[in-house]
């Protein structure tokens, strides 16, 4: 397996282009199943997860063409000839379950394997199932597959989520666009990716109101058409690269960034002594005078602090002045990066869903192992601030969520290289 070698070399300077959102694109791609007309996505990120979703859609009979070096995806589901999402594909990525709602709505039946993805928690499918059953679906689990049918078609209903699940909101929202009557989603997720999906669905002819709030109302229509839609900026990639000058010093402008996508994160950066300002081209970040200050962080659904930035924020807190407490409220197994940061000299104590970090003046380079997507990049950030050389192994996780990560860090002066596995 490949590894990434990082050498701490001081302040960074320059610009980093931020890609389209992985989590948004992975939701938008299954939306093509809802129509027999083409759906075109621009600003698509070039990631292995996008390739996996392309493979899954292709197995269902969708045609997916990649243009402009992968940044434009043209999809057509005119001739769907398979309703089974196979385990061999679905096991690679949790977002694969998002074909369930669209296939039920378009075909009236679907067989979808239980999903895989990063090992950061259970993330069950119960809210997806409950929401679709409220619309009239009949779903049972057999041999690791969800067997779903809508014998009388999907019908609008009130769906109240016990937790503001992003995936469940997306799955039920897509299904509701073609259900007969009105569907009301209560305690719906409010993430920008939800808003981006609703915007795309409206371009396809869906009638949706309330996205971005806790209550989304969908008036079902008979059919959806084609559309062209730009994928929203990746707020997690944005936050990750905003932390680079925070942890190393210097000044970096993240092109295409928007503060409204990472408001709670920016509040914590300000409290830590990091300057963030919006520019005509994006967001500019620099460290204010002196050492970074420790701040407490609790992850929460949007508009709270994103769980997907918790690992990266912990890397910053490792060198902050004082003690910070990070509480993980979304996923129960998301501190696997802590032992690896400790190998670099960090002082971290983990008790259940809480990590206490006492900042040190200097991290030391060390061989470390990536355990999941966000942990991977947190170790790179730590390596940028460490004395000596850090070797991050098992970096295949990175390819799922960050495009050209080495090139982007090199572009602002980091000493970093990817070393092929032997």
PDB file of N, CA, C and O in Angstrom, residues 150-192:
ATOM      1  N   UNK A 150     -42.918  -1.767  -3.377  1.00  0.00           N
ATOM      2  CA  UNK A 150     -44.012  -0.815  -3.138  1.00  0.00           C
ATOM      3  C   UNK A 150     -45.214  -1.340  -3.907  1.00  0.00           C
ATOM      4  O   UNK A 150     -45.524  -0.850  -5.005  1.00  0.00           O
ATOM      5  N   UNK A 151     -45.913  -2.347  -3.360  1.00  0.00           N
ATOM      6  CA  UNK A 151     -46.973  -3.042  -4.115  1.00  0.00           C
ATOM      7  C   UNK A 151     -48.105  -2.133  -4.562  1.00  0.00           C
ATOM      8  O   UNK A 151     -48.723  -2.362  -5.597  1.00  0.00           O
ATOM      9  N   UNK A 152     -48.370  -1.089  -3.809  1.00  0.00           N
ATOM     10  CA  UNK A 152     -49.435  -0.147  -4.164  1.00  0.00           C
ATOM     11  C   UNK A 152     -48.885   1.224  -4.552  1.00  0.00           C
ATOM     12  O   UNK A 152     -49.613   2.220  -4.556  1.00  0.00           O
ATOM     13  N   UNK A 153     -47.597   1.277  -4.864  1.00  0.00           N
ATOM     14  CA  UNK A 153     -46.962   2.555  -5.168  1.00  0.00           C
ATOM     15  C   UNK A 153     -46.644   3.323  -3.896  1.00  0.00           C
ATOM     16  O   UNK A 153     -47.188   3.022  -2.818  1.00  0.00           O
ATOM     17  N   UNK A 154     -45.751   4.273  -3.988  1.00  0.00           N
ATOM     18  CA  UNK A 154     -45.429   5.118  -2.832  1.00  0.00           C
ATOM     19  C   UNK A 154     -46.462   6.222  -2.706  1.00  0.00           C
ATOM     20  O   UNK A 154     -46.881   6.807  -3.709  1.00  0.00           O
ATOM     21  N   UNK A 155     -46.837   6.517  -1.467  1.00  0.00           N
ATOM     22  CA  UNK A 155     -47.833   7.560  -1.200  1.00  0.00           C
ATOM     23  C   UNK A 155     -47.287   8.519  -0.162  1.00  0.00           C
ATOM     24  O   UNK A 155     -46.611   8.110   0.789  1.00  0.00           O
ATOM     25  N   UNK A 156     -47.587   9.791  -0.345  1.00  0.00           N
ATOM     26  CA  UNK A 156     -47.129  10.818   0.578  1.00  0.00           C
ATOM     27  C   UNK A 156     -47.573  10.545   2.000  1.00  0.00           C
ATOM     28  O   UNK A 156     -48.652   9.987   2.243  1.00  0.00           O
ATOM     29  N   UNK A 157     -46.744  10.931   2.967  1.00  0.00           N
ATOM     30  CA  UNK A 157     -47.049  10.703   4.375  1.00  0.00           C
ATOM     31  C   UNK A 157     -46.198  11.635   5.227  1.00  0.00           C
ATOM     32  O   UNK A 157     -45.275  12.285   4.724  1.00  0.00           O
ATOM     33  N   UNK A 158     -46.500  11.686   6.508  1.00  0.00           N
ATOM     34  CA  UNK A 158     -45.652  12.426   7.446  1.00  0.00           C
ATOM     35  C   UNK A 158     -44.593  11.468   7.968  1.00  0.00           C
ATOM     36  O   UNK A 158     -44.908  10.390   8.474  1.00  0.00           O
ATOM     37  N   UNK A 159     -43.324  11.857   7.831  1.00  0.00           N
ATOM     38  CA  UNK A 159     -42.201  11.039   8.294  1.00  0.00           C
ATOM     39  C   UNK A 159     -41.450  11.844   9.343  1.00  0.00           C
ATOM     40  O   UNK A 159     -40.936  12.918   9.054  1.00  0.00           O
ATOM     41  N   UNK A 160     -41.411  11.330  10.559  1.00  0.00           N
ATOM     42  CA  UNK A 160     -40.712  12.014  11.644  1.00  0.00           C
ATOM     43  C   UNK A 160     -39.483  11.200  12.022  1.00  0.00           C
ATOM     44  O   UNK A 160     -39.602  10.078  12.517  1.00  0.00           O
ATOM     45  N   UNK A 161     -38.302  11.747  11.773  1.00  0.00           N
ATOM     46  CA  UNK A 161     -37.059  11.038  12.062  1.00  0.00           C
ATOM     47  C   UNK A 161     -36.713  11.164  13.541  1.00  0.00           C
ATOM     48  O   UNK A 161     -36.739  12.264  14.103  1.00  0.00           O
ATOM     49  N   UNK A 162     -36.341  10.055  14.162  1.00  0.00           N
ATOM     50  CA  UNK A 162     -35.913  10.095  15.555  1.00  0.00           C
ATOM     51  C   UNK A 162     -34.590  10.813  15.738  1.00  0.00           C
ATOM     52  O   UNK A 162     -34.271  11.294  16.829  1.00  0.00           O
ATOM     53  N   UNK A 163     -33.813  10.865  14.684  1.00  0.00           N
ATOM     54  CA  UNK A 163     -32.527  11.559  14.662  1.00  0.00           C
ATOM     55  C   UNK A 163     -32.392  12.210  13.299  1.00  0.00           C
ATOM     56  O   UNK A 163     -32.842  11.657  12.300  1.00  0.00           O
ATOM     57  N   UNK A 164     -31.794  13.385  13.254  1.00  0.00           N
ATOM     58  CA  UNK A 164     -31.687  14.114  11.984  1.00  0.00           C
ATOM     59  C   UNK A 164     -30.621  13.471  11.100  1.00  0.00           C
ATOM     60  O   UNK A 164     -29.544  14.037  10.863  1.00  0.00           O
ATOM     61  N   UNK A 165     -30.926  12.295  10.591  1.00  0.00           N
ATOM     62  CA  UNK A 165     -29.998  11.515   9.776  1.00  0.00           C
ATOM     63  C   UNK A 165     -29.898  12.092   8.365  1.00  0.00           C
ATOM     64  O   UNK A 165     -30.912  12.267   7.693  1.00  0.00           O
ATOM     65  N   UNK A 166     -28.668  12.356   7.926  1.00  0.00           N
ATOM     66  CA  UNK A 166     -28.461  12.885   6.579  1.00  0.00           C
ATOM     67  C   UNK A 166     -28.871  11.856   5.533  1.00  0.00           C
ATOM     68  O   UNK A 166     -29.655  12.135   4.623  1.00  0.00           O
ATOM     69  N   UNK A 167     -28.355  10.639   5.661  1.00  0.00           N
ATOM     70  CA  UNK A 167     -28.641   9.614   4.668  1.00  0.00           C
ATOM     71  C   UNK A 167     -30.115   9.274   4.573  1.00  0.00           C
ATOM     72  O   UNK A 167     -30.669   9.130   3.472  1.00  0.00           O
ATOM     73  N   UNK A 168     -30.778   9.137   5.718  1.00  0.00           N
ATOM     74  CA  UNK A 168     -32.205   8.815   5.711  1.00  0.00           C
ATOM     75  C   UNK A 168     -33.012   9.948   5.098  1.00  0.00           C
ATOM     76  O   UNK A 168     -33.955   9.714   4.333  1.00  0.00           O
ATOM     77  N   UNK A 169     -32.648  11.187   5.421  1.00  0.00           N
ATOM     78  CA  UNK A 169     -33.342  12.338   4.829  1.00  0.00           C
ATOM     79  C   UNK A 169     -33.202  12.306   3.314  1.00  0.00           C
ATOM     80  O   UNK A 169     -34.170  12.499   2.575  1.00  0.00           O
ATOM     81  N   UNK A 170     -31.988  12.037   2.821  1.00  0.00           N
ATOM     82  CA  UNK A 170     -31.740  12.014   1.379  1.00  0.00           C
ATOM     83  C   UNK A 170     -32.531  10.900   0.699  1.00  0.00           C
ATOM     84  O   UNK A 170     -33.159  11.115  -0.345  1.00  0.00           O
ATOM     85  N   UNK A 171     -32.493   9.697   1.279  1.00  0.00           N
ATOM     86  CA  UNK A 171     -33.170   8.556   0.670  1.00  0.00           C
ATOM     87  C   UNK A 171     -34.669   8.782   0.582  1.00  0.00           C
ATOM     88  O   UNK A 171     -35.295   8.562  -0.464  1.00  0.00           O
ATOM     89  N   UNK A 172     -35.272   9.228   1.677  1.00  0.00           N
ATOM     90  CA  UNK A 172     -36.726   9.420   1.708  1.00  0.00           C
ATOM     91  C   UNK A 172     -37.130  10.627   0.862  1.00  0.00           C
ATOM     92  O   UNK A 172     -38.156  10.611   0.189  1.00  0.00           O
ATOM     93  N   UNK A 173     -36.296  11.683   0.868  1.00  0.00           N
ATOM     94  CA  UNK A 173     -36.583  12.858   0.045  1.00  0.00           C
ATOM     95  C   UNK A 173     -36.657  12.483  -1.428  1.00  0.00           C
ATOM     96  O   UNK A 173     -37.591  12.882  -2.149  1.00  0.00           O
ATOM     97  N   UNK A 174     -35.690  11.701  -1.901  1.00  0.00           N
ATOM     98  CA  UNK A 174     -35.703  11.300  -3.311  1.00  0.00           C
ATOM     99  C   UNK A 174     -36.921  10.443  -3.629  1.00  0.00           C
ATOM    100  O   UNK A 174     -37.579  10.633  -4.658  1.00  0.00           O
ATOM    101  N   UNK A 175     -37.235   9.507  -2.746  1.00  0.00           N
ATOM    102  CA  UNK A 175     -38.401   8.654  -2.978  1.00  0.00           C
ATOM    103  C   UNK A 175     -39.682   9.465  -3.006  1.00  0.00           C
ATOM    104  O   UNK A 175     -40.587   9.206  -3.813  1.00  0.00           O
ATOM    105  N   UNK A 176     -39.781  10.473  -2.148  1.00  0.00           N
ATOM    106  CA  UNK A 176     -41.011  11.266  -2.022  1.00  0.00           C
ATOM    107  C   UNK A 176     -41.305  12.096  -3.258  1.00  0.00           C
ATOM    108  O   UNK A 176     -42.461  12.470  -3.502  1.00  0.00           O
ATOM    109  N   UNK A 177     -40.286  12.394  -4.077  1.00  0.00           N
ATOM    110  CA  UNK A 177     -40.515  13.247  -5.253  1.00  0.00           C
ATOM    111  C   UNK A 177     -41.489  12.612  -6.229  1.00  0.00           C
ATOM    112  O   UNK A 177     -42.203  13.315  -6.954  1.00  0.00           O
ATOM    113  N   UNK A 178     -41.520  11.253  -6.264  1.00  0.00           N
ATOM    114  CA  UNK A 178     -42.406  10.557  -7.195  1.00  0.00           C
ATOM    115  C   UNK A 178     -43.573   9.863  -6.481  1.00  0.00           C
ATOM    116  O   UNK A 178     -44.347   9.143  -7.111  1.00  0.00           O
ATOM    117  N   UNK A 179     -43.707  10.077  -5.157  1.00  0.00           N
ATOM    118  CA  UNK A 179     -44.832   9.503  -4.425  1.00  0.00           C
ATOM    119  C   UNK A 179     -46.098  10.309  -4.709  1.00  0.00           C
ATOM    120  O   UNK A 179     -46.037  11.510  -4.988  1.00  0.00           O
ATOM    121  N   UNK A 180     -47.240   9.670  -4.619  1.00  0.00           N
ATOM    122  CA  UNK A 180     -48.506  10.372  -4.847  1.00  0.00           C
ATOM    123  C   UNK A 180     -48.888  11.147  -3.591  1.00  0.00           C
ATOM    124  O   UNK A 180     -48.939  10.587  -2.494  1.00  0.00           O
ATOM    125  N   UNK A 181     -49.140  12.440  -3.765  1.00  0.00           N
ATOM    126  CA  UNK A 181     -49.562  13.255  -2.640  1.00  0.00           C
ATOM    127  C   UNK A 181     -48.401  13.984  -1.979  1.00  0.00           C
ATOM    128  O   UNK A 181     -47.309  14.112  -2.549  1.00  0.00           O
ATOM    129  N   UNK A 182     -48.643  14.445  -0.772  1.00  0.00           N
ATOM    130  CA  UNK A 182     -47.695  15.307  -0.055  1.00  0.00           C
ATOM    131  C   UNK A 182     -46.965  14.530   1.028  1.00  0.00           C
ATOM    132  O   UNK A 182     -47.579  13.797   1.806  1.00  0.00           O
ATOM    133  N   UNK A 183     -45.656  14.706   1.069  1.00  0.00           N
ATOM    134  CA  UNK A 183     -44.823  14.118   2.119  1.00  0.00           C
ATOM    135  C   UNK A 183     -44.216  15.234   2.949  1.00  0.00           C
ATOM    136  O   UNK A 183     -43.715  16.222   2.402  1.00  0.00           O
ATOM    137  N   UNK A 184     -44.261  15.089   4.264  1.00  0.00           N
ATOM    138  CA  UNK A 184     -43.648  16.051   5.174  1.00  0.00           C
ATOM    139  C   UNK A 184     -42.577  15.317   5.984  1.00  0.00           C
ATOM    140  O   UNK A 184     -42.876  14.347   6.691  1.00  0.00           O
ATOM    141  N   UNK A 185     -41.334  15.757   5.861  1.00  0.00           N
ATOM    142  CA  UNK A 185     -40.218  15.185   6.619  1.00  0.00           C
ATOM    143  C   UNK A 185     -39.944  16.064   7.829  1.00  0.00           C
ATOM    144  O   UNK A 185     -39.567  17.232   7.685  1.00  0.00           O
ATOM    145  N   UNK A 186     -40.162  15.518   9.014  1.00  0.00           N
ATOM    146  CA  UNK A 186     -39.933  16.261  10.253  1.00  0.00           C
ATOM    147  C   UNK A 186     -38.626  15.803  10.900  1.00  0.00           C
ATOM    148  O   UNK A 186     -38.277  14.638  10.827  1.00  0.00           O
ATOM    149  N   UNK A 187     -37.947  16.759  11.546  1.00  0.00           N
ATOM    150  CA  UNK A 187     -36.598  16.533  12.082  1.00  0.00           C
ATOM    151  C   UNK A 187     -35.660  16.079  10.966  1.00  0.00           C
ATOM    152  O   UNK A 187     -34.805  15.207  11.149  1.00  0.00           O
ATOM    153  N   UNK A 188     -35.837  16.695   9.800  1.00  0.00           N
ATOM    154  CA  UNK A 188     -34.976  16.402   8.652  1.00  0.00           C
ATOM    155  C   UNK A 188     -33.586  16.996   8.880  1.00  0.00           C
ATOM    156  O   UNK A 188     -33.415  17.996   9.586  1.00  0.00           O
ATOM    157  N   UNK A 189     -32.573  16.371   8.280  1.00  0.00           N
ATOM    158  CA  UNK A 189     -31.224  16.914   8.331  1.00  0.00           C
ATOM    159  C   UNK A 189     -31.172  18.233   7.562  1.00  0.00           C
ATOM    160  O   UNK A 189     -31.905  18.435   6.595  1.00  0.00           O
ATOM    161  N   UNK A 190     -30.296  19.132   7.990  1.00  0.00           N
ATOM    162  CA  UNK A 190     -30.238  20.496   7.430  1.00  0.00           C
ATOM    163  C   UNK A 190     -28.938  20.779   6.690  1.00  0.00           C
ATOM    164  O   UNK A 190     -28.683  21.917   6.297  1.00  0.00           O
ATOM    165  N   UNK A 191     -28.112  19.765   6.513  1.00  0.00           N
ATOM    166  CA  UNK A 191     -26.793  19.951   5.916  1.00  0.00           C
ATOM    167  C   UNK A 191     -26.851  20.595   4.528  1.00  0.00           C
ATOM    168  O   UNK A 191     -27.838  20.419   3.806  1.00  0.00           O
ATOM    169  N   UNK A 192     -25.804  21.336   4.147  1.00  0.00           N
ATOM    170  CA  UNK A 192     -25.747  21.924   2.800  1.00  0.00           C
ATOM    171  C   UNK A 192     -25.915  20.882   1.694  1.00  0.00           C
ATOM    172  O   UNK A 192     -26.425  21.204   0.616  1.00  0.00           O
TER     173      UNK A 192
END
